[in-house]
Coordinates of C-alpha atoms in Angstrom, one line a residue:
Chain A
M1 CA 0.0 0.3 0.3
A2 CA 2.4 2.6 1.4
D3 CA 5.0 1.9 -1.8
K4 CA 1.5 2.8 -4.1
Q5 CA 1.2 6.1 -3.1
K6 CA 0.6 8.6 -5.4
H7 CA 4.2 11.3 -5.9
L8 CA 2.8 14.8 -5.8
P9 CA 5.4 17.6 -6.6
L10 CA 5.3 20.8 -4.7
V11 CA 6.1 23.0 -7.4
D12 CA 4.4 22.9 -11.5
G13 CA 6.1 20.0 -13.3
G14 CA 6.9 23.4 -16.2
E15 CA 9.2 25.0 -13.2
K16 CA 11.4 22.0 -12.7
K17 CA 11.2 22.4 -16.7
M18 CA 12.8 25.1 -16.4
V19 CA 15.9 24.2 -14.0
T20 CA 16.5 21.1 -15.6
I21 CA 17.3 23.2 -18.4
A22 CA 19.2 25.9 -16.8
F23 CA 21.1 24.0 -15.5
F24 CA 22.4 21.6 -18.8
V25 CA 22.7 25.0 -20.7
M26 CA 25.1 26.5 -17.9
L27 CA 26.9 23.1 -18.3
A28 CA 27.6 23.6 -21.8
L29 CA 28.8 27.1 -21.4
F30 CA 31.6 26.0 -19.4
T31 CA 32.5 23.3 -21.7
A32 CA 32.8 25.5 -23.8
A33 CA 34.6 28.2 -22.5
T34 CA 37.1 26.0 -21.3
A35 CA 37.2 24.3 -24.9
Y36 CA 37.9 28.0 -25.8
T37 CA 40.2 29.0 -23.7
Q38 CA 42.2 25.8 -23.7
F39 CA 41.6 26.0 -19.8
N40 CA 42.6 22.7 -18.2
P41 CA 41.3 22.3 -14.9
F42 CA 44.0 19.6 -13.7
T43 CA 47.4 21.6 -15.0
I44 CA 46.5 23.1 -11.1
L45 CA 47.1 19.5 -9.4
K46 CA 49.7 18.7 -12.6
E47 CA 51.9 21.6 -12.0
Q48 CA 51.0 21.7 -8.6
S49 CA 55.2 21.7 -7.4
T50 CA 56.1 24.4 -9.5
F51 CA 54.1 26.8 -8.1
W52 CA 54.3 26.0 -4.5
N53 CA 58.5 25.4 -5.7
F54 CA 58.0 29.4 -6.7
I55 CA 56.6 30.7 -3.9
T56 CA 58.2 28.4 -0.9
Q57 CA 61.6 29.6 -2.1
D58 CA 61.6 32.7 -4.5
F59 CA 59.0 34.7 -2.2
L60 CA 59.9 32.9 1.6
P61 CA 60.3 34.6 4.0
P62 CA 59.6 37.7 2.9
D63 CA 62.6 40.4 3.2
I64 CA 60.3 43.1 4.8
A65 CA 63.7 45.4 5.8
K66 CA 64.9 45.7 2.2
A67 CA 61.2 47.2 1.3
K68 CA 62.5 50.5 1.6
G69 CA 59.8 53.0 1.3
L70 CA 57.4 50.7 1.3
W71 CA 55.2 52.4 4.0
S72 CA 55.5 56.0 2.7
A73 CA 54.6 54.4 -0.4
M74 CA 51.4 52.0 1.8
L75 CA 50.1 55.8 2.9
Q76 CA 49.9 57.8 -0.3
T77 CA 48.1 54.2 -1.5
L78 CA 45.6 55.3 1.6
G79 CA 45.3 58.2 0.4
M80 CA 44.9 58.1 -2.6
A81 CA 42.0 55.5 -2.6
L82 CA 40.5 58.3 0.8
A83 CA 40.9 61.3 -1.0
A84 CA 39.4 59.7 -4.2
T85 CA 36.3 57.8 -2.5
F86 CA 35.2 61.2 -0.6
I87 CA 35.7 63.5 -3.9
A88 CA 33.8 60.5 -5.2
S89 CA 31.0 61.0 -2.5
C90 CA 30.5 64.7 -2.3
L91 CA 30.1 65.0 -6.5
A92 CA 27.8 61.9 -6.7
F93 CA 25.5 63.4 -3.7
V94 CA 24.9 66.3 -5.9
F95 CA 24.5 64.7 -8.8
A96 CA 22.7 62.2 -7.5
F97 CA 20.0 64.6 -6.9
L98 CA 19.4 65.4 -10.6
G99 CA 19.1 61.8 -11.5
S100 CA 17.5 60.6 -9.0
G101 CA 13.2 60.3 -10.4
T102 CA 12.3 61.2 -7.2
T103 CA 13.8 64.7 -6.8
A104 CA 15.5 65.2 -10.8
P105 CA 13.4 68.4 -11.6
Y106 CA 14.0 67.3 -15.3
P107 CA 13.8 64.0 -16.4
W108 CA 15.8 65.1 -19.4
L109 CA 18.6 66.5 -17.2
S110 CA 18.4 63.0 -15.3
K111 CA 18.4 60.6 -18.2
I112 CA 22.0 62.7 -19.4
I113 CA 23.4 62.2 -15.5
R114 CA 23.4 58.6 -15.9
A115 CA 23.6 57.9 -19.1
V116 CA 27.5 60.1 -17.5
G117 CA 27.3 58.0 -14.4
S118 CA 26.7 54.6 -16.0
F119 CA 29.7 55.6 -18.5
T120 CA 32.7 55.9 -16.2
R121 CA 31.3 53.1 -13.9
N122 CA 31.2 50.6 -16.7
I123 CA 35.6 51.7 -17.6
P124 CA 37.3 50.4 -15.2
A125 CA 40.2 52.2 -12.8
L126 CA 42.8 50.4 -14.3
V127 CA 41.9 51.4 -17.7
W128 CA 41.2 54.8 -17.0
S129 CA 44.6 55.4 -15.2
F130 CA 46.0 53.8 -18.8
I131 CA 44.9 56.5 -20.6
L132 CA 46.3 59.3 -18.4
V133 CA 49.3 57.7 -17.7
M134 CA 49.5 58.1 -21.9
A135 CA 48.6 62.0 -21.0
F136 CA 50.2 62.6 -17.0
G137 CA 52.4 60.3 -17.1
I138 CA 53.9 58.3 -13.7
G139 CA 52.1 59.9 -10.6
T140 CA 49.5 59.7 -7.7
S141 CA 47.5 62.5 -9.3
V142 CA 47.0 59.6 -12.0
G143 CA 45.9 57.1 -9.5
L144 CA 44.0 59.2 -7.4
I145 CA 42.1 60.8 -11.1
A146 CA 40.8 57.6 -11.9
L147 CA 40.2 56.3 -8.8
T148 CA 37.8 59.1 -8.2
V149 CA 36.0 58.7 -12.1
E150 CA 35.5 54.8 -11.8
T151 CA 34.5 55.4 -7.8
F152 CA 31.7 58.6 -9.2
G153 CA 29.9 56.2 -11.9
F154 CA 29.5 53.5 -9.4
L155 CA 28.6 55.9 -6.0
L156 CA 26.0 58.0 -8.5
R157 CA 24.4 55.1 -9.0
A158 CA 24.7 53.6 -5.7
F159 CA 23.3 57.3 -4.4
I160 CA 20.7 57.3 -7.0
E161 CA 18.7 54.2 -6.0
T162 CA 19.2 55.4 -2.4
I163 CA 17.1 58.5 -3.1
D164 CA 14.5 56.3 -5.3
E165 CA 14.4 53.7 -1.9
V166 CA 13.7 56.9 0.6
G167 CA 9.4 56.7 -1.3
S168 CA 7.1 59.0 -2.3
E169 CA 5.3 59.3 0.8
S170 CA 7.4 61.6 3.8
L171 CA 7.5 63.2 0.5
E172 CA 4.4 64.1 -0.2
A173 CA 3.4 65.0 3.0
L174 CA 6.3 67.6 2.9
N175 CA 4.6 69.1 -0.5
A176 CA 0.8 68.5 1.3
C177 CA 2.7 71.2 3.8
G178 CA 4.3 73.8 1.6
A179 CA 7.9 73.0 1.3
D180 CA 10.0 74.0 -1.0
Y181 CA 12.3 71.8 -3.4
F182 CA 15.4 72.0 -1.2
Q183 CA 13.6 72.2 1.7
K184 CA 12.5 68.3 1.1
L185 CA 15.7 67.5 0.0
A186 CA 17.0 68.7 3.9
Q187 CA 14.6 67.5 6.2
C188 CA 13.5 64.4 4.1
V189 CA 15.2 62.9 1.3
I190 CA 18.7 63.6 3.0
P191 CA 17.8 61.7 6.9
A192 CA 15.9 59.4 4.7
A193 CA 19.3 58.6 2.2
I194 CA 21.9 59.0 5.0
P195 CA 22.0 55.0 6.4
G196 CA 22.5 54.9 2.9
Y197 CA 25.6 57.2 1.8
I198 CA 26.9 55.7 4.2
S199 CA 27.0 52.3 3.7
W200 CA 28.4 53.0 -0.1
F201 CA 30.3 54.7 1.0
L202 CA 32.2 53.1 3.6
Y203 CA 31.8 50.0 0.6
C204 CA 33.6 51.9 -1.9
I205 CA 37.2 52.6 0.4
E206 CA 37.0 49.1 1.1
V207 CA 36.9 48.3 -2.5
N208 CA 39.3 51.5 -2.8
I209 CA 42.4 50.3 -1.2
R210 CA 42.0 47.5 -3.3
S211 CA 42.1 49.0 -6.7
S212 CA 44.3 51.6 -5.8
T213 CA 47.2 49.5 -5.2
I214 CA 46.8 47.7 -8.6
V215 CA 45.7 51.6 -10.5
G216 CA 49.6 51.8 -8.7
M217 CA 50.6 48.8 -10.6
V218 CA 49.8 50.7 -14.1
G219 CA 51.6 53.9 -12.8
G220 CA 49.4 55.4 -10.3
G221 CA 51.7 55.3 -7.9
G222 CA 51.2 54.7 -4.3
V223 CA 52.7 50.6 -2.7
G224 CA 51.6 49.5 -6.4
L225 CA 54.5 50.8 -8.2
V226 CA 57.2 49.5 -5.3
L227 CA 55.9 46.4 -5.7
M228 CA 56.2 46.5 -9.4
I229 CA 59.0 47.7 -9.1
Y230 CA 60.6 44.9 -7.1
I231 CA 59.0 42.0 -9.0
K232 CA 60.6 42.7 -12.1
S233 CA 63.8 43.7 -10.7
F234 CA 63.1 40.5 -9.7
K235 CA 64.3 40.8 -5.7
Y236 CA 61.2 38.4 -5.0
H237 CA 61.5 38.6 -1.3
V238 CA 60.7 42.1 -0.9
A239 CA 57.7 41.8 -2.9
G240 CA 56.7 39.2 -0.3
A241 CA 57.0 41.3 2.3
I242 CA 54.9 44.5 0.2
I243 CA 52.4 42.0 -0.7
L244 CA 51.7 40.8 2.4
A245 CA 51.9 43.8 4.5
I246 CA 48.9 45.4 1.1
A247 CA 47.2 41.8 2.3
A248 CA 47.7 43.2 6.4
V249 CA 46.8 46.2 5.8
V250 CA 43.5 45.8 3.3
I251 CA 42.4 43.3 6.6
L252 CA 42.8 46.2 9.0
V253 CA 40.6 48.0 6.3
D254 CA 38.3 45.8 6.5
L255 CA 38.0 46.0 10.1
T256 CA 37.8 49.6 10.3
T257 CA 35.1 50.2 8.2
N258 CA 33.1 46.8 9.8
W259 CA 33.5 48.7 13.0
L260 CA 32.3 52.5 11.6
R261 CA 28.8 50.6 9.8
K262 CA 27.8 48.7 12.9
R263 CA 28.8 52.0 15.2
V264 CA 26.8 54.6 12.6
L265 CA 24.4 52.5 11.1
V266 CA 21.8 51.9 13.8
Chain B
M1 CA -15.3 84.0 4.1
S2 CA -18.1 81.6 5.4
K3 CA -17.0 78.5 2.7
P4 CA -13.7 78.4 2.3
L5 CA -13.9 75.8 0.0
I6 CA -16.2 75.4 -3.3
V7 CA -15.0 72.9 -6.1
E8 CA -16.6 72.6 -9.1
H9 CA -17.0 70.3 -11.8
L10 CA -14.3 68.4 -10.5
T11 CA -12.8 66.3 -13.4
K12 CA -9.7 63.5 -13.0
S13 CA -8.9 61.4 -16.5
Y14 CA -5.8 59.6 -15.9
G15 CA -6.1 58.3 -19.7
P16 CA -8.7 58.6 -22.3
G17 CA -11.9 56.6 -22.2
S18 CA -11.8 56.8 -17.6
L19 CA -13.0 59.1 -15.5
A20 CA -11.8 58.8 -11.8
V21 CA -13.4 61.6 -11.0
D22 CA -16.7 63.1 -13.1
D23 CA -18.0 66.0 -12.6
V24 CA -18.0 66.2 -8.9
S25 CA -18.5 69.3 -7.3
F26 CA -19.7 71.0 -3.6
E27 CA -19.1 73.6 -1.0
V28 CA -17.7 72.8 2.0
K29 CA -18.8 75.9 5.6
Q30 CA -16.2 77.1 7.6
G31 CA -16.5 74.2 10.8
E32 CA -17.7 71.6 9.1
F33 CA -17.1 68.1 9.2
V34 CA -17.6 66.1 6.2
A35 CA -16.8 63.2 5.3
I36 CA -16.9 61.0 1.9
I37 CA -17.6 57.4 1.7
G38 CA -17.4 55.3 -1.6
P39 CA -15.9 52.0 -2.8
S40 CA -12.8 50.5 -3.5
G41 CA -11.4 53.0 -6.6
A42 CA -14.1 55.0 -6.5
G43 CA -12.3 58.2 -6.6
K44 CA -12.4 59.8 -2.8
S45 CA -8.4 59.1 -2.6
T46 CA -8.3 61.5 -5.6
I47 CA -10.5 63.8 -5.2
L48 CA -9.1 64.9 -1.8
R49 CA -5.8 64.8 -3.6
C50 CA -6.8 67.2 -6.5
I51 CA -8.1 69.7 -3.7
N52 CA -4.5 71.2 -2.5
R53 CA -2.9 69.7 -6.1
M54 CA -1.1 66.8 -5.3
V55 CA -3.3 65.4 -7.9
E56 CA -3.6 67.5 -11.1
P57 CA -8.1 68.0 -12.0
S58 CA -8.4 67.7 -15.9
D59 CA -11.2 70.5 -15.6
G60 CA -12.9 71.8 -13.4
R61 CA -12.1 75.1 -10.9
I62 CA -10.8 74.6 -7.2
L63 CA -11.7 78.2 -4.7
F64 CA -9.9 78.1 -2.0
E65 CA -10.9 80.9 0.6
G66 CA -11.9 82.6 -2.5
N67 CA -8.9 82.3 -4.6
D68 CA -8.9 79.7 -8.0
I69 CA -6.2 77.4 -7.1
S70 CA -6.8 74.4 -9.7
H71 CA -4.2 76.3 -12.1
V72 CA -1.4 77.9 -9.6
Q73 CA 2.5 77.7 -9.7
G74 CA 5.6 77.2 -7.9
K75 CA 4.9 80.1 -5.0
K76 CA 1.6 80.3 -5.1
L77 CA 0.8 76.9 -5.0
R78 CA 2.8 76.8 -1.6
D79 CA 1.1 79.2 0.1
A80 CA -2.3 77.1 -0.3
R81 CA -1.0 73.7 0.2
R82 CA 1.1 75.9 4.1
R83 CA -3.3 76.6 4.6
I84 CA -4.0 73.0 3.3
G85 CA -3.3 70.3 6.0
M86 CA -3.6 66.7 5.2
I87 CA -3.5 63.7 7.7
F88 CA -2.4 60.8 5.5
Q89 CA -3.7 56.7 5.7
H90 CA 0.2 55.6 5.8
Y91 CA 1.5 58.6 7.9
N92 CA 3.8 59.4 6.0
L93 CA 6.4 60.3 8.4
V94 CA 10.2 60.8 7.7
Y95 CA 11.0 58.0 10.3
R96 CA 14.8 59.1 10.8
L97 CA 14.0 61.9 11.9
T98 CA 12.6 62.3 15.7
V99 CA 9.0 63.4 16.9
M100 CA 10.2 66.9 17.2
Q101 CA 11.6 67.9 13.7
N102 CA 8.4 65.8 11.5
V103 CA 6.2 68.0 13.8
M104 CA 7.9 70.9 13.0
H105 CA 7.6 70.2 8.8
G106 CA 4.6 71.5 9.8
R107 CA 6.4 74.9 9.7
L108 CA 8.0 75.0 6.5
G109 CA 5.5 76.6 4.2
Y110 CA 5.8 79.6 5.8
M111 CA 9.7 79.7 6.3
S112 CA 12.4 81.0 3.4
T113 CA 14.6 78.1 1.9
M114 CA 17.3 78.5 4.1
D115 CA 15.2 78.7 7.6
G116 CA 14.2 75.8 6.3
I117 CA 16.9 73.5 6.1
L118 CA 19.1 74.7 8.2
N119 CA 16.0 73.9 11.0
R120 CA 16.5 77.9 12.2
Y121 CA 12.4 77.5 13.4
K122 CA 11.0 80.1 15.0
E123 CA 11.0 79.5 19.5
E124 CA 7.0 80.5 19.4
D125 CA 6.6 77.9 17.1
K126 CA 8.2 75.2 18.7
E127 CA 6.3 75.6 21.8
K128 CA 3.3 75.7 19.8
A129 CA 4.6 72.6 19.5
L130 CA 5.1 71.3 22.5
K131 CA 1.5 72.1 23.9
L132 CA -0.1 70.5 21.0
L133 CA 2.3 66.9 21.6
N134 CA 0.9 66.8 25.0
K135 CA -3.0 67.6 23.7
V136 CA -2.4 64.5 22.0
G137 CA -0.3 62.8 24.9
L138 CA 3.0 62.4 22.7
L139 CA 4.9 65.1 24.8
E140 CA 7.4 62.7 25.7
Y141 CA 8.3 60.7 22.6
M142 CA 9.5 64.4 21.6
Y143 CA 13.1 62.9 20.8
K144 CA 11.7 58.9 19.9
R145 CA 12.2 58.6 16.6
A146 CA 9.2 58.3 14.3
S147 CA 10.5 54.7 13.4
E148 CA 10.2 54.4 17.4
L149 CA 6.6 54.7 17.6
S150 CA 2.9 52.4 17.2
G151 CA 0.7 53.6 14.1
G152 CA -1.6 54.7 16.0
Q153 CA 1.5 57.3 17.3
K154 CA 2.2 57.9 14.1
Q155 CA -0.9 59.1 13.5
R156 CA -0.8 61.5 16.6
V157 CA 2.5 63.1 14.7
G158 CA 0.4 63.3 12.0
I159 CA -1.8 65.1 13.2
V160 CA 0.6 67.5 14.2
R161 CA 1.9 68.6 12.3
A162 CA -1.0 69.4 9.5
L163 CA -2.3 71.2 12.9
M164 CA 0.6 73.0 12.4
Q165 CA 0.0 74.7 9.6
E166 CA -2.7 76.7 10.7
P167 CA -4.7 74.8 8.3
S168 CA -8.1 76.6 7.4
L169 CA -8.5 72.7 5.7
L170 CA -8.1 69.3 7.1
L171 CA -7.3 66.7 4.3
C172 CA -7.9 63.4 5.8
D173 CA -8.0 60.1 3.8
E174 CA -8.7 57.3 5.5
P175 CA -6.7 58.2 8.2
I176 CA -7.9 54.7 10.9
A177 CA -8.2 52.6 7.7
S178 CA -4.6 51.2 9.3
L179 CA -5.0 51.4 12.7
D180 CA -7.4 49.2 15.5
P181 CA -9.9 49.7 16.9
N182 CA -9.4 51.7 20.3
S183 CA -6.8 53.7 18.5
S184 CA -9.3 54.5 15.4
K185 CA -12.0 56.2 18.4
V186 CA -9.0 58.2 19.9
I187 CA -7.8 59.6 16.2
M188 CA -11.1 60.4 15.2
D189 CA -12.0 62.3 18.4
L190 CA -8.6 64.0 18.4
I191 CA -9.6 65.0 14.6
Y192 CA -13.0 65.7 15.7
E193 CA -12.3 67.7 18.8
L194 CA -9.5 69.8 16.9
T195 CA -11.0 71.1 14.3
K196 CA -13.9 71.9 16.3
E197 CA -11.9 73.5 18.4
W198 CA -10.2 75.8 15.9
N199 CA -12.7 76.1 13.3
I200 CA -11.0 74.5 10.7
S201 CA -12.8 72.9 8.5
C202 CA -12.5 68.8 7.8
I203 CA -12.6 66.2 4.8
V204 CA -12.1 63.1 6.3
N205 CA -12.1 59.9 3.2
L206 CA -13.5 56.4 5.5
H207 CA -14.5 52.6 4.7
Q208 CA -16.4 52.7 7.5
V209 CA -20.3 54.0 7.5
H210 CA -21.0 54.0 11.1
V211 CA -17.7 56.2 11.9
A212 CA -18.8 58.3 9.1
K213 CA -22.4 58.7 10.3
E214 CA -20.7 59.2 14.4
Y215 CA -18.7 62.6 13.8
A216 CA -19.2 63.7 10.2
T217 CA -21.9 66.7 10.0
R218 CA -22.2 66.1 6.3
I219 CA -21.7 62.7 4.2
I220 CA -20.8 63.2 0.5
G221 CA -21.8 59.9 -1.3
I222 CA -19.1 58.3 -4.1
R223 CA -19.4 56.1 -6.6
Q224 CA -17.4 55.5 -9.9
G225 CA -16.3 58.9 -9.5
K226 CA -19.4 60.6 -9.9
L227 CA -21.1 62.1 -6.1
V228 CA -24.6 60.2 -6.1
F229 CA -25.0 61.3 -2.2
D230 CA -24.2 64.6 0.1
G231 CA -26.4 65.3 2.9
P232 CA -26.7 65.6 5.9
P233 CA -26.6 61.5 8.1
S234 CA -29.5 61.6 8.7
E235 CA -30.9 61.4 4.9
L236 CA -28.0 58.7 4.5
T237 CA -30.4 56.1 4.8
N238 CA -30.3 51.8 4.4
V239 CA -31.1 52.7 0.9
M240 CA -28.8 55.1 0.0
I241 CA -26.0 52.9 1.1
E242 CA -27.0 50.3 -1.1
E243 CA -26.7 52.2 -3.8
I244 CA -23.2 54.3 -3.1
Y245 CA -21.9 50.8 -2.2
N246 CA -24.1 48.9 -5.0
T247 CA -24.7 46.4 -3.2
S248 CA -27.6 45.2 -0.3
M249 CA -27.2 45.7 2.8
E250 CA -26.6 42.7 4.5
N251 CA -23.5 42.3 1.9
L252 CA -22.4 45.3 3.8
M253 CA -23.1 44.0 7.3
I254 CA -20.8 42.6 9.9
N255 CA -22.4 41.9 13.0
G256 CA -24.7 44.5 12.3
E257 CA -23.3 46.8 11.9
V258 CA -22.5 49.0 8.4
R259 CA -18.7 48.4 7.9
A260 CA -19.1 49.1 4.4
V261 CA -15.8 48.1 3.3
G262 CA -14.4 51.0 1.0

């Protein structure tokens, strides 16, 4: 009797079919991509010894004593990330009001601003620095501008979405009170959006600490540039020390921003 | 100014062929307490929002305190709005701000842009806010965030904010639709008493016919955007209620009480 019980599915049969199809499509895409790039997942396993030899013999032990200028370069990188995030967030703060549907005074302007944001965001900071290095030469200002441009694009979108989420209800109430445009921004939109602003700002600091290192490697200055110099002159022990120092700083910054997030966003 | 509000042939259409409000005319005398009843989607909210131009009327005129405000813009529109208080079903407070900050928003229409941005409210206005908060029993909550209050308390903040505008007309859009029966009574009593005390005209959209009958000095019935009843509560017979809601009385009764859900 028991084994004759009818099986009652919990999901509609069509949905189940879709999931199965999606799985096989993904599998096919993975296989095709692997074949195209001629990537053999077993290479890593087979040639592990080469990799570990390189790590243990060339990189380890890290030689921090010989890493001249490491900490001043590290400060430059940190400064670059902080300054870029700060400048970008100030700009995005202003332009987000013009870009968000809830606060945009002119719809045509909001479209232009969103387009500019999308353009600057979708070209990575790495590419921006390549362009800028060609124009201005190597230096931290190049890294700073590259990071600012990309962060501006990203924060503009994030801030616009934050404002969109504020919702029209409280704005409607302020309209009914006879408040004007700037009063509405100051008394309703900004207070409601502040948690979003802070959270995205902190996120961008974390991201920019990492990308300012990479931007530095292609000529944006800071610790990335120092690392690149040591790698290119085959001083791997020093490079190893720098890499570990970067990791330590990144972890430290992440811990700090996490702590801030818990503190500020109640 | 015995008639602070005159609505003439008000019409609102959202696209061709669909009339949300269809040629509605009525007047409100100073100090009158008018309830608008009708089924969901009949156009009650739209009528209310056309009066303070949160919704643009397609046709007809709104005369407020003797001025035609159906086409005014900018400063003139804000000047009219600051004299029309509004209370919302979902309270529409800025929940990140304190009770006091929310209440003071009622004064923004009277202030310069800069003063409004920088919270430079007059001390006498602040004292008035304290008196009103005391009256609605929220004085000890003045520094609480609006998000921490219960529904009934939030609506009381909404009432105080609207009264801070020193309105001559109060629009209430389903003020008790999201509240429990006890809070509902508190809120309706407050709206009734305060508007009476200050001689403010009041228009309330209501779901509940029995509440409308209890408080209103006049009832307006709306069905499919058209005004189908306008008279004192005593004239609102069961036949009339059936006419407004387009259904028989049994369908509107719960435990012998008319609780038409509109």
